[in-house]
Tab-separated table of C-alpha atoms in Angstrom:
chain	number	residue	atom	x	y	z
A	1	MET	CA	14.820	-45.540	15.156
A	2	THR	CA	17.703	-43.532	16.651
A	3	ASN	CA	17.428	-39.943	17.876
A	4	LEU	CA	19.643	-38.828	14.998
A	5	GLU	CA	17.313	-40.428	12.438
A	6	ILE	CA	14.320	-38.762	14.090
A	7	GLY	CA	16.101	-35.399	13.866
A	8	ILE	CA	16.890	-35.888	10.176
A	9	LEU	CA	13.314	-36.948	9.390
A	10	SER	CA	12.028	-33.770	11.035
A	11	PHE	CA	13.289	-31.711	8.057
A	12	PRO	CA	10.905	-33.193	5.444
A	13	ALA	CA	8.112	-33.014	8.019
A	14	LEU	CA	8.813	-29.322	8.562
A	15	MET	CA	9.008	-28.625	4.818
A	16	ALA	CA	5.697	-30.434	4.266
A	17	LEU	CA	3.968	-28.209	6.839
A	18	ILE	CA	5.443	-25.081	5.261
A	19	PHE	CA	4.372	-26.116	1.754
A	20	ILE	CA	0.764	-26.650	2.887
A	21	ARG	CA	0.903	-23.029	4.093
A	22	VAL	CA	1.201	-23.593	7.836
A	23	PRO	CA	2.863	-20.434	9.252
A	24	ILE	CA	6.594	-21.038	9.644
A	25	GLY	CA	6.619	-20.223	13.371
A	26	LEU	CA	3.776	-22.630	14.062
A	27	ALA	CA	5.362	-25.317	11.852
A	28	MET	CA	8.673	-25.182	13.743
A	29	PHE	CA	6.837	-25.114	17.072
A	30	VAL	CA	4.713	-28.191	16.263
A	31	VAL	CA	7.620	-30.224	14.856
A	32	GLY	CA	9.810	-29.307	17.824
A	33	LEU	CA	7.083	-30.142	20.372
A	34	VAL	CA	6.202	-33.483	18.744
A	35	GLY	CA	9.879	-34.316	18.185
A	36	LEU	CA	10.755	-33.710	21.844
A	37	SER	CA	7.869	-35.944	22.899
A	38	ILE	CA	9.021	-38.760	20.596
A	39	VAL	CA	12.704	-38.539	21.580
A	40	THR	CA	12.027	-38.446	25.331
A	41	GLY	CA	9.131	-40.926	25.165
A	42	SER	CA	6.895	-38.569	27.099
A	43	THR	CA	5.254	-35.175	26.840
A	44	ASN	CA	6.601	-34.083	30.241
A	45	MET	CA	9.830	-32.490	28.947
A	46	ALA	CA	8.061	-30.945	25.944
A	47	PHE	CA	5.465	-29.210	28.134
A	48	ALA	CA	8.031	-28.242	30.736
A	49	ARG	CA	10.068	-26.644	27.962
A	50	LEU	CA	6.919	-24.890	26.747
A	51	LYS	CA	6.827	-22.981	30.025
A	52	SER	CA	10.537	-22.231	30.315
A	53	GLU	CA	11.201	-21.468	26.635
A	54	THR	CA	8.249	-19.095	26.390
A	55	TYR	CA	9.321	-17.117	29.450
A	56	THR	CA	12.991	-17.037	28.400
A	57	THR	CA	12.147	-15.864	24.884
A	58	PHE	CA	9.644	-13.160	25.720
A	59	SER	CA	11.546	-11.766	28.715
A	60	SER	CA	14.861	-11.384	26.852
A	61	TYR	CA	16.221	-7.858	27.232
A	62	SER	CA	18.173	-8.151	23.973
A	63	LEU	CA	14.993	-8.756	21.979
A	64	THR	CA	13.422	-5.475	23.094
A	65	ILE	CA	15.450	-3.937	20.273
A	66	VAL	CA	13.062	-5.537	17.759
A	67	PRO	CA	9.868	-3.558	18.531
A	68	MET	CA	11.922	-0.365	18.858
A	69	PHE	CA	13.381	-0.680	15.353
A	70	LEU	CA	9.975	-1.623	13.929
A	71	LEU	CA	8.388	1.396	15.609
A	72	MET	CA	11.191	3.599	14.284
A	73	GLY	CA	10.266	2.525	10.749
A	74	GLN	CA	6.613	3.373	11.355
A	75	PHE	CA	7.458	6.853	12.664
A	76	ALA	CA	9.895	7.447	9.795
A	77	THR	CA	7.087	6.833	7.303
A	78	LEU	CA	4.740	9.186	9.164
A	79	GLY	CA	7.460	11.844	9.277
A	80	GLY	CA	7.612	12.004	5.477
A	81	MET	CA	11.243	10.852	5.427
A	82	SER	CA	10.650	8.456	2.538
A	83	SER	CA	9.301	11.258	0.342
A	84	ALA	CA	12.115	13.631	1.335
A	85	LEU	CA	14.759	11.031	0.476
A	86	PHE	CA	13.231	10.316	-2.909
A	87	LYS	CA	12.842	13.997	-3.815
A	88	ALA	CA	16.458	14.731	-2.878
A	89	ALA	CA	17.813	11.787	-4.891
A	90	GLU	CA	15.501	12.573	-7.818
A	91	GLY	CA	16.707	16.179	-7.905
A	92	PHE	CA	20.300	15.089	-8.554
A	93	LEU	CA	19.669	11.974	-10.671
A	94	GLY	CA	16.199	12.270	-12.205
A	95	HIS	CA	17.252	14.017	-15.432
A	96	ARG	CA	19.645	11.198	-16.391
A	97	LYS	CA	18.601	8.192	-18.445
A	98	GLY	CA	17.116	5.822	-15.869
A	99	GLY	CA	17.697	8.504	-13.250
A	100	VAL	CA	14.310	8.278	-11.516
A	101	ALA	CA	14.869	4.548	-11.004
A	102	MET	CA	18.358	5.295	-9.648
A	103	ALA	CA	16.820	7.860	-7.311
A	104	ALA	CA	14.388	5.223	-6.061
A	105	VAL	CA	17.307	2.910	-5.218
A	106	GLY	CA	19.104	5.741	-3.419
A	107	ALA	CA	15.974	6.565	-1.450
A	108	CYS	CA	15.540	2.891	-0.517
A	109	ALA	CA	19.120	2.851	0.792
A	110	GLY	CA	18.482	5.968	2.862
A	111	PHE	CA	15.173	4.709	4.214
A	112	GLY	CA	16.772	1.346	5.021
A	113	ALA	CA	19.120	3.215	7.367
A	114	ILE	CA	16.152	4.069	9.606
A	115	CYS	CA	13.780	1.176	8.923
A	116	GLY	CA	15.498	-2.230	9.188
A	117	SER	CA	12.898	-4.219	7.219
A	118	SER	CA	13.046	-5.158	3.543
A	119	LEU	CA	9.318	-5.648	3.102
A	120	ALA	CA	8.500	-2.343	4.822
A	121	THR	CA	11.105	-0.488	2.743
A	122	ALA	CA	9.763	-1.966	-0.497
A	123	ALA	CA	6.146	-1.163	0.378
A	124	THR	CA	6.877	2.375	1.613
A	125	MET	CA	9.097	3.393	-1.298
A	126	GLY	CA	6.689	1.756	-3.718
A	127	ARG	CA	3.953	4.157	-2.640
A	128	VAL	CA	6.304	7.115	-3.027
A	129	ALA	CA	8.192	6.254	-6.234
A	130	LEU	CA	5.750	4.276	-8.397
A	131	PRO	CA	3.618	7.324	-9.358
A	132	GLU	CA	6.771	9.243	-10.409
A	133	LEU	CA	8.083	6.313	-12.435
A	134	ARG	CA	4.730	6.032	-14.237
A	135	GLN	CA	4.598	9.778	-14.861
A	136	TYR	CA	7.943	9.813	-16.653
A	137	GLY	CA	7.267	6.813	-18.867
A	138	TYR	CA	9.135	4.011	-17.122
A	139	ALA	CA	8.085	0.496	-18.146
A	140	GLY	CA	5.934	-1.257	-15.560
A	141	GLY	CA	8.142	-4.341	-15.183
A	142	PHE	CA	11.302	-2.246	-14.915
A	143	SER	CA	9.704	0.000	-12.276
A	144	THR	CA	8.436	-2.830	-10.084
A	145	ALA	CA	11.708	-4.770	-10.382
A	146	THR	CA	13.701	-1.686	-9.364
A	147	LEU	CA	11.610	-1.065	-6.253
A	148	ALA	CA	11.593	-4.750	-5.275
A	149	ALA	CA	15.388	-4.845	-5.493
A	150	GLY	CA	15.771	-1.520	-3.702
A	151	GLY	CA	13.608	-2.839	-0.881
A	152	THR	CA	16.213	-5.485	-0.032
A	153	LEU	CA	18.533	-2.685	1.088
A	154	GLY	CA	16.236	-2.133	4.070
A	155	ILE	CA	17.532	-5.168	5.910
A	156	LEU	CA	21.196	-4.930	4.916
A	157	ILE	CA	21.985	-1.298	5.664
A	158	PRO	CA	22.097	-0.934	9.478
A	159	PRO	CA	20.218	-0.880	11.717
A	160	SER	CA	18.800	-4.294	10.783
A	161	VAL	CA	16.427	-6.447	12.822
A	162	VAL	CA	17.701	-9.672	11.245
A	163	LEU	CA	21.324	-8.787	12.027
A	164	VAL	CA	20.295	-8.300	15.654
A	165	ILE	CA	18.734	-11.776	15.712
A	166	TYR	CA	21.862	-13.254	14.096
A	167	ALA	CA	24.033	-11.535	16.714
A	168	ILE	CA	21.936	-13.000	19.531
A	169	LEU	CA	21.993	-16.513	18.023
A	170	THR	CA	25.760	-16.516	17.496
A	171	GLU	CA	26.682	-14.359	20.524
A	172	GLN	CA	28.371	-11.682	18.401
A	173	ASN	CA	28.762	-7.946	18.918
A	174	ILE	CA	25.795	-6.102	17.368
A	175	ALA	CA	27.763	-2.885	16.793
A	176	LYS	CA	30.475	-4.745	14.858
A	177	LEU	CA	27.868	-6.499	12.712
A	178	PHE	CA	26.269	-3.149	11.908
A	179	LEU	CA	29.660	-1.754	10.884
A	180	ALA	CA	30.399	-4.811	8.750
A	181	ALA	CA	27.129	-4.310	6.848
A	182	VAL	CA	27.892	-0.724	5.796
A	183	ILE	CA	30.288	-1.355	2.871
A	184	PRO	CA	28.303	-4.344	1.470
A	185	GLY	CA	25.181	-2.176	1.711
A	186	VAL	CA	26.798	0.662	-0.229
A	187	LEU	CA	28.086	-1.845	-2.806
A	188	ALA	CA	24.555	-3.207	-3.159
A	189	ALA	CA	23.140	0.252	-3.908
A	190	LEU	CA	25.928	1.008	-6.411
A	191	GLY	CA	25.447	-2.385	-8.043
A	192	TYR	CA	21.737	-1.708	-8.510
A	193	VAL	CA	22.491	1.697	-10.031
A	194	LEU	CA	24.895	-0.007	-12.458
A	195	ALA	CA	22.237	-2.623	-13.274
A	196	ILE	CA	19.758	0.163	-14.051
A	197	SER	CA	22.315	1.893	-16.281
A	198	ILE	CA	22.922	-1.318	-18.242
A	199	TYR	CA	19.203	-2.074	-18.503
A	200	VAL	CA	18.230	1.313	-19.956
A	201	ARG	CA	21.016	1.070	-22.526
A	202	LEU	CA	19.845	-2.348	-23.659
A	203	HIS	CA	16.156	-1.326	-23.463
A	204	PRO	CA	16.012	2.407	-24.342
A	205	ASP	CA	12.211	2.468	-24.406
A	206	ALA	CA	11.954	1.231	-20.798
A	207	ALA	CA	12.784	4.628	-19.254
A	208	GLY	CA	11.649	8.129	-20.051
A	209	THR	CA	13.366	11.383	-19.118
A	210	ARG	CA	12.393	14.300	-16.916
A	211	PRO	CA	13.580	17.911	-17.056
A	212	PRO	CA	16.544	18.896	-14.842
A	213	VAL	CA	15.748	20.435	-11.471
A	214	PRO	CA	17.282	23.885	-10.746
A	215	MET	CA	20.353	23.698	-8.514
A	216	GLY	CA	18.735	25.750	-5.764
A	217	GLU	CA	15.775	23.398	-5.591
A	218	ARG	CA	18.150	20.420	-5.457
A	219	PHE	CA	19.937	21.743	-2.400
A	220	ARG	CA	16.673	22.658	-0.692
A	221	ALA	CA	15.526	19.059	-1.190
A	222	LEU	CA	18.874	17.846	0.141
A	223	ILE	CA	18.477	19.914	3.297
A	224	ASN	CA	15.134	18.209	3.944
A	225	VAL	CA	16.832	14.842	4.502
A	226	TRP	CA	18.707	16.018	7.604
A	227	PRO	CA	16.365	14.041	9.910
A	228	VAL	CA	17.494	10.784	8.279
A	229	LEU	CA	21.162	11.631	8.778
A	230	LEU	CA	20.470	12.718	12.350
A	231	VAL	CA	18.649	9.509	13.295
A	232	PHE	CA	21.177	7.265	11.544
A	233	GLY	CA	24.064	9.110	13.193
A	234	MET	CA	22.467	8.918	16.624
A	235	VAL	CA	21.627	5.229	16.443
A	236	VAL	CA	24.609	3.652	14.646
A	237	GLY	CA	27.175	6.262	15.714
A	238	GLY	CA	25.967	6.211	19.318
A	239	ILE	CA	26.126	2.423	19.492
A	240	TYR	CA	29.604	2.322	17.940
A	241	LEU	CA	30.986	5.095	20.168
A	242	GLY	CA	29.615	3.408	23.277
A	243	TRP	CA	27.208	6.176	24.220
A	244	PHE	CA	24.475	3.594	24.681
A	245	THR	CA	23.742	-0.092	24.143
A	246	PRO	CA	22.027	-1.322	20.936
A	247	THR	CA	18.719	-1.576	22.808
A	248	GLU	CA	19.077	1.966	24.128
A	249	GLY	CA	20.103	3.097	20.631
A	250	ALA	CA	16.908	1.611	19.191
A	251	ALA	CA	14.857	3.454	21.818
A	252	VAL	CA	16.660	6.716	21.029
A	253	GLY	CA	15.997	6.168	17.319
A	254	ALA	CA	12.299	5.482	17.898
A	255	CYS	CA	12.010	8.576	20.095
A	256	GLY	CA	13.873	10.728	17.565
A	257	THR	CA	11.802	9.633	14.573
A	258	GLY	CA	8.654	10.057	16.663
A	259	LEU	CA	9.542	13.654	17.495
A	260	ILE	CA	10.375	14.380	13.847
A	261	ALA	CA	7.040	12.894	12.755
A	262	PHE	CA	5.258	14.990	15.393
A	263	PHE	CA	6.862	18.267	14.293
A	264	ASN	CA	6.141	17.385	10.651
A	265	ARG	CA	2.479	16.908	11.678
A	266	GLY	CA	2.468	13.281	10.597
A	267	LEU	CA	2.074	11.970	14.130
A	268	THR	CA	-1.369	12.455	15.620
A	269	ARG	CA	-3.260	10.546	18.284
A	270	LYS	CA	-4.790	8.295	15.627
A	271	THR	CA	-1.562	7.617	13.699
A	272	LEU	CA	0.284	7.021	16.993
A	273	ILE	CA	-2.231	4.356	18.002
A	274	ASP	CA	-2.110	2.842	14.506
A	275	SER	CA	1.709	2.735	14.682
A	276	PHE	CA	1.576	0.936	18.031
A	277	ILE	CA	-0.917	-1.595	16.660
A	278	VAL	CA	1.127	-2.328	13.521
A	279	THR	CA	4.328	-2.582	15.563
A	280	SER	CA	2.645	-4.905	18.076
A	281	ARG	CA	1.407	-7.204	15.336
A	282	SER	CA	4.786	-7.321	13.616
A	283	THR	CA	6.572	-7.908	16.933
A	284	ALA	CA	4.170	-10.716	17.864
A	285	MET	CA	4.822	-12.386	14.505
A	286	VAL	CA	8.608	-12.089	14.921
A	287	PHE	CA	8.538	-13.322	18.521
A	288	PHE	CA	6.373	-16.320	17.668
A	289	ILE	CA	8.798	-17.289	14.895
A	290	ILE	CA	11.642	-16.975	17.435
A	291	LEU	CA	9.703	-19.142	19.906
A	292	GLY	CA	9.021	-21.796	17.260
A	293	ALA	CA	12.663	-21.774	16.220
A	294	GLY	CA	13.725	-22.118	19.859
A	295	PHE	CA	11.599	-25.233	20.254
A	296	TYR	CA	12.751	-26.784	17.013
A	297	ASN	CA	16.429	-26.017	17.582
A	298	GLY	CA	16.199	-27.396	21.118
A	299	PHE	CA	14.840	-30.630	19.683
A	300	LEU	CA	17.649	-30.734	17.079
A	301	ALA	CA	20.261	-30.202	19.791
A	302	LEU	CA	18.821	-33.153	21.723
A	303	THR	CA	19.080	-35.377	18.634
A	304	GLU	CA	22.647	-34.084	18.045
A	305	VAL	CA	22.029	-33.311	14.372
A	306	PRO	CA	24.212	-30.134	14.350
A	307	GLN	CA	27.079	-31.927	16.107
A	308	GLU	CA	26.927	-34.922	13.787
A	309	LEU	CA	26.803	-32.666	10.739
A	310	SER	CA	29.916	-30.814	11.924
A	311	ASN	CA	31.732	-34.082	12.566
A	312	TYR	CA	30.745	-35.412	9.142
A	313	VAL	CA	32.058	-32.325	7.340
A	314	VAL	CA	35.371	-32.509	9.209
A	315	SER	CA	35.784	-36.243	8.574
A	316	GLN	CA	35.182	-35.836	4.819
A	317	GLY	CA	38.033	-33.356	4.487
A	318	PHE	CA	36.024	-30.868	2.425
A	319	SER	CA	37.678	-27.540	1.663
A	320	PRO	CA	36.265	-24.707	3.843
A	321	TRP	CA	35.473	-22.761	0.670
A	322	THR	CA	33.565	-25.714	-0.782
A	323	VAL	CA	31.461	-26.007	2.374
A	324	LEU	CA	30.787	-22.259	2.402
A	325	THR	CA	29.759	-22.304	-1.273
A	326	LEU	CA	27.330	-25.192	-0.723
A	327	ILE	CA	25.775	-23.434	2.283
A	328	LEU	CA	25.328	-20.190	0.333
A	329	ILE	CA	23.716	-22.077	-2.577
A	330	PHE	CA	21.330	-23.685	-0.077
A	331	TYR	CA	20.386	-20.240	1.264
A	332	LEU	CA	19.955	-18.889	-2.265
A	333	ILE	CA	17.492	-21.637	-3.171
A	334	PHE	CA	15.473	-21.747	0.035
A	335	GLY	CA	15.521	-17.969	0.362
A	336	CYS	CA	12.983	-17.992	-2.462
A	337	LEU	CA	10.573	-19.976	-0.287
A	338	MET	CA	10.967	-18.473	3.188
A	339	ASP	CA	11.465	-15.029	4.659
A	340	SER	CA	14.948	-14.039	5.838
A	341	LEU	CA	14.204	-14.118	9.571
A	342	SER	CA	12.723	-17.624	9.429
A	343	MET	CA	15.631	-18.913	7.350
A	344	ILE	CA	18.230	-17.549	9.740
A	345	LEU	CA	16.451	-18.779	12.868
A	346	LEU	CA	16.020	-22.233	11.352
A	347	THR	CA	19.456	-22.765	9.842
A	348	ILE	CA	22.053	-20.771	11.792
A	349	PRO	CA	22.041	-23.192	14.769
A	350	ILE	CA	22.818	-25.962	12.243
A	351	PHE	CA	25.286	-24.272	9.879
A	352	PHE	CA	27.113	-21.923	12.239
A	353	PRO	CA	28.807	-24.740	14.228
A	354	VAL	CA	30.028	-26.161	10.901
A	355	ILE	CA	31.479	-22.838	9.733
A	356	SER	CA	33.013	-22.187	13.162
A	357	ILE	CA	35.278	-25.238	13.016
A	358	LEU	CA	36.605	-24.528	9.517
A	359	ASP	CA	39.835	-22.636	8.921
A	360	PHE	CA	39.399	-19.552	6.729
A	361	GLY	CA	42.600	-17.918	7.937
A	362	MET	CA	40.731	-15.435	10.144
A	363	SER	CA	39.830	-15.127	13.805
A	364	ALA	CA	36.654	-16.836	14.991
A	365	GLU	CA	34.946	-13.460	15.509
A	366	HIS	CA	35.795	-12.248	12.018
A	367	VAL	CA	34.545	-15.510	10.482
A	368	ALA	CA	31.251	-15.180	12.381
A	369	ILE	CA	30.747	-11.569	11.263
A	370	TRP	CA	31.746	-12.260	7.652
A	371	PHE	CA	29.494	-15.333	7.461
A	372	GLY	CA	26.557	-13.393	8.933
A	373	ILE	CA	26.777	-10.686	6.283
A	374	LEU	CA	27.101	-13.276	3.498
A	375	VAL	CA	24.070	-15.191	4.748
A	376	LEU	CA	22.009	-12.024	5.042
A	377	ILE	CA	22.859	-10.986	1.483
A	378	VAL	CA	22.153	-14.381	-0.070
A	379	VAL	CA	18.861	-14.792	1.793
A	380	GLU	CA	17.814	-11.324	0.653
A	381	VAL	CA	18.525	-12.256	-2.958
A	382	GLY	CA	15.756	-14.814	-2.497
A	383	LEU	CA	13.297	-11.974	-1.903
A	384	ILE	CA	13.681	-10.895	-5.529
A	385	THR	CA	14.370	-14.269	-7.164
A	386	PRO	CA	11.507	-15.581	-9.339
A	387	PRO	CA	9.137	-17.256	-9.042
A	388	VAL	CA	8.468	-16.796	-5.322
A	389	GLY	CA	10.362	-13.635	-4.267
A	390	MET	CA	8.150	-11.860	-1.710
A	391	ASN	CA	9.311	-8.342	-2.569
A	392	LEU	CA	8.208	-8.948	-6.164
A	393	PHE	CA	4.678	-9.794	-5.060
A	394	ILE	CA	4.469	-6.823	-2.673
A	395	ILE	CA	5.428	-4.313	-5.358
A	396	ASN	CA	3.363	-5.997	-8.074
A	397	ALA	CA	0.317	-5.835	-5.807
A	398	MET	CA	0.742	-2.051	-5.872
A	399	ASP	CA	0.811	-1.990	-9.690
A	400	ARG	CA	-1.950	-4.296	-10.860
A	401	LYS	CA	-1.520	-3.241	-14.503
A	402	THR	CA	1.949	-4.795	-14.751
A	403	PRO	CA	2.063	-8.575	-15.331
A	404	ILE	CA	4.325	-10.369	-12.874
A	405	VAL	CA	6.152	-11.938	-15.843
A	406	GLU	CA	7.400	-8.471	-16.874
A	407	THR	CA	8.779	-7.937	-13.391
A	408	TYR	CA	10.509	-11.339	-13.551
A	409	LYS	CA	12.234	-10.385	-16.802
A	410	ALA	CA	13.597	-7.082	-15.481
A	411	VAL	CA	14.644	-8.274	-12.029
A	412	GLY	CA	17.225	-10.651	-13.498
A	413	TYR	CA	19.643	-7.732	-13.902
A	414	PHE	CA	19.434	-6.958	-10.184
A	415	VAL	CA	19.830	-10.618	-9.207
A	416	ALA	CA	22.962	-10.784	-11.395
A	417	SER	CA	24.313	-7.723	-9.582
A	418	ASP	CA	23.687	-9.416	-6.235
A	419	LEU	CA	25.448	-12.618	-7.290
A	420	VAL	CA	28.516	-10.678	-8.446
A	421	ARG	CA	28.583	-8.904	-5.078
A	422	VAL	CA	28.368	-12.200	-3.187
A	423	VAL	CA	31.309	-13.579	-5.170
A	424	LEU	CA	33.364	-10.455	-4.391
A	425	LEU	CA	32.602	-10.653	-0.670
A	426	VAL	CA	33.454	-14.367	-0.574
A	427	LEU	CA	36.759	-13.893	-2.402
A	428	PHE	CA	37.721	-10.732	-0.498
A	429	PRO	CA	36.521	-10.915	3.133
A	430	ALA	CA	38.445	-7.711	3.866
A	431	ILE	CA	35.686	-5.749	2.099
A	432	THR	CA	33.259	-6.812	4.838
A	433	LEU	CA	35.731	-6.556	7.699
A	434	PHE	CA	37.395	-3.275	6.667
A	435	LEU	CA	35.563	-1.111	9.227
A	436	ILE	CA	35.798	-3.623	12.085
A	437	PRO	CA	38.290	-2.465	14.763
A	438	ASN	CA	41.002	-5.021	15.573
């Protein structure tokens, strides 16, 4: 059996481990370790790589941005920013038909600007918005679907942990990727608002109404969201203007949200320790997935699977747009089964070399940035695609009275919105690249 055949056979082996519920990081690590041993005929290289890969991964300066962004999300929750965002959006939108649901989407977008995690955004905003949605007579399935979809904005609107990982894997500029995500993120929020508007017109009984909030109270609520704007401006604006590196920006953001949480009396000795523990656990999980992916991708590189795949695509004469469409469909399907970080770590080293050699009429940097945003969006669609979307299960676990089937029915409108957005971004790359300096 050739090395290439061994590399190809590793895919079904990896999928089998994942389907029997082996953690994705451990599955990639085991397949990579065993594969290296088989290809080299000895365990010497595999164990030598175990030492070097572990040190290289965990001592990477670039990856220190991950715990900082995760900690920033923890402090933002303690600082009451999620509640302030929802109250401000609800004040301006709540009295409209479907307005409380629209406010929840707006609050998710705002919280995503200081969180960077879809699952954390969905869980946090679920605790804040679900009681309000119940109070004003919103259908259970419509409420849970709205919050699950809104949660996906957490990873698209910068700063985003997954975009940082993509930038490291493809050696791209983090600040430019953050800028490229802004317009698609705004389009996502507007698309969800439009989906809500269509849904409540087709299902009038799914949403109740609430009385209008006095204008003075609206502006007082709006003033309370200044910490979010301050943190977002410091982190993204500071990185873009060159005041500090992305890692330093993440540290500034964590410090800023921590101070805000302290002055809002949400940060005590106990909650500080709890935040450190939760951040440490999440960071350990992310780093182990990165380590497993490093082992597996090193094994694939040795078997030359990515190179052979690139050569095959070129030799077949496929249109670049056909190849891109097939890759996005692959991400859409498998995004239902795996989380976004695992998908990107597993597949980018395979697909990125293929995309890099195709001619889309743009510079190599612009293709890399455009492709990264497309991949992120399509993978995130998987988080709300039945039957396995993880955001759906997180929100439904917070509303035990709503059958998951009802959530499935309502979320289709949001998935349709996402698919339309993907088509627009594929056909018009300038939408993604508009803010990128030449």
